[in-house]
Amino acid sequence: MIDYMRFDVMLMDNVIASVNLKPDGSDCPYVVNYIKGFNKQFSPNPKGYITKDELERWLKWRVFPKTRVNMDELLTGLGLNSYNRWAIVRKTHGVMADDEIWLRFKGETLKHHDVTLRKSLYYPDIEQNDKNQSVEY
């Protein structure tokens, strides 16, 4: 079963942070950062509680903006009726076109090649195999 309250922040297939949105005994999310000096972390501290505002500020960089021209079309494609950052992240894993950071929720076994938008760049052999297998004779 997938636990959407706990996730790892991934850089390609490497865990760079772990997040628990509802740790025991606290209303604040708890984050453990495994790397230093990385500009896309929740906090400069190696581990500790963060505010919900800090989480929201970070989360907004993991979804398309509400002002995007084709927002309604994107929401429909995701099976969503309205703009909700968390619902979008649950569907997209926070994958963006301009970096290789994504979220893997506890209980998932996904790898970078399963979620990346640039499969042909990073995994040309997998992309070619997928095309070969989908050809009907």
Coordinates of C-alpha atoms in Angstrom, one line a residue, residues 10-11 14 16 18 23 28-29 35-36 39 50 61 65 67 78 83 87-88 90-91 95 97 101 112 115 117 123:
M10 CA 14.9 11.7 -5.3
L11 CA 17.6 13.0 -7.6
N14 CA 19.4 8.6 -5.3
I16 CA 18.4 13.1 -1.3
S18 CA 13.1 11.8 3.4
P23 CA 5.3 12.4 12.3
C28 CA 4.8 19.9 11.5
P29 CA 6.5 17.8 8.7
I35 CA 23.1 16.0 1.0
K36 CA 24.5 19.5 1.7
N39 CA 19.5 24.6 -3.7
I50 CA 9.8 22.4 8.9
W61 CA 8.2 24.3 -7.6
P65 CA 1.6 27.1 -12.1
T67 CA -1.7 30.5 -14.3
L78 CA -4.5 14.0 -14.6
Y83 CA -6.1 22.9 -9.0
A87 CA -3.2 16.2 -5.7
I88 CA -1.1 17.1 -8.7
R90 CA 0.5 12.6 -6.0
K91 CA -0.3 12.1 -9.7
V95 CA 8.4 15.5 -12.0
A97 CA 10.9 19.2 -17.3
I101 CA 14.1 15.7 -8.9
H112 CA 13.8 7.5 -12.4
V115 CA 8.8 8.9 -14.1
L117 CA 9.9 13.3 -18.9
Y123 CA 17.5 6.0 -21.2

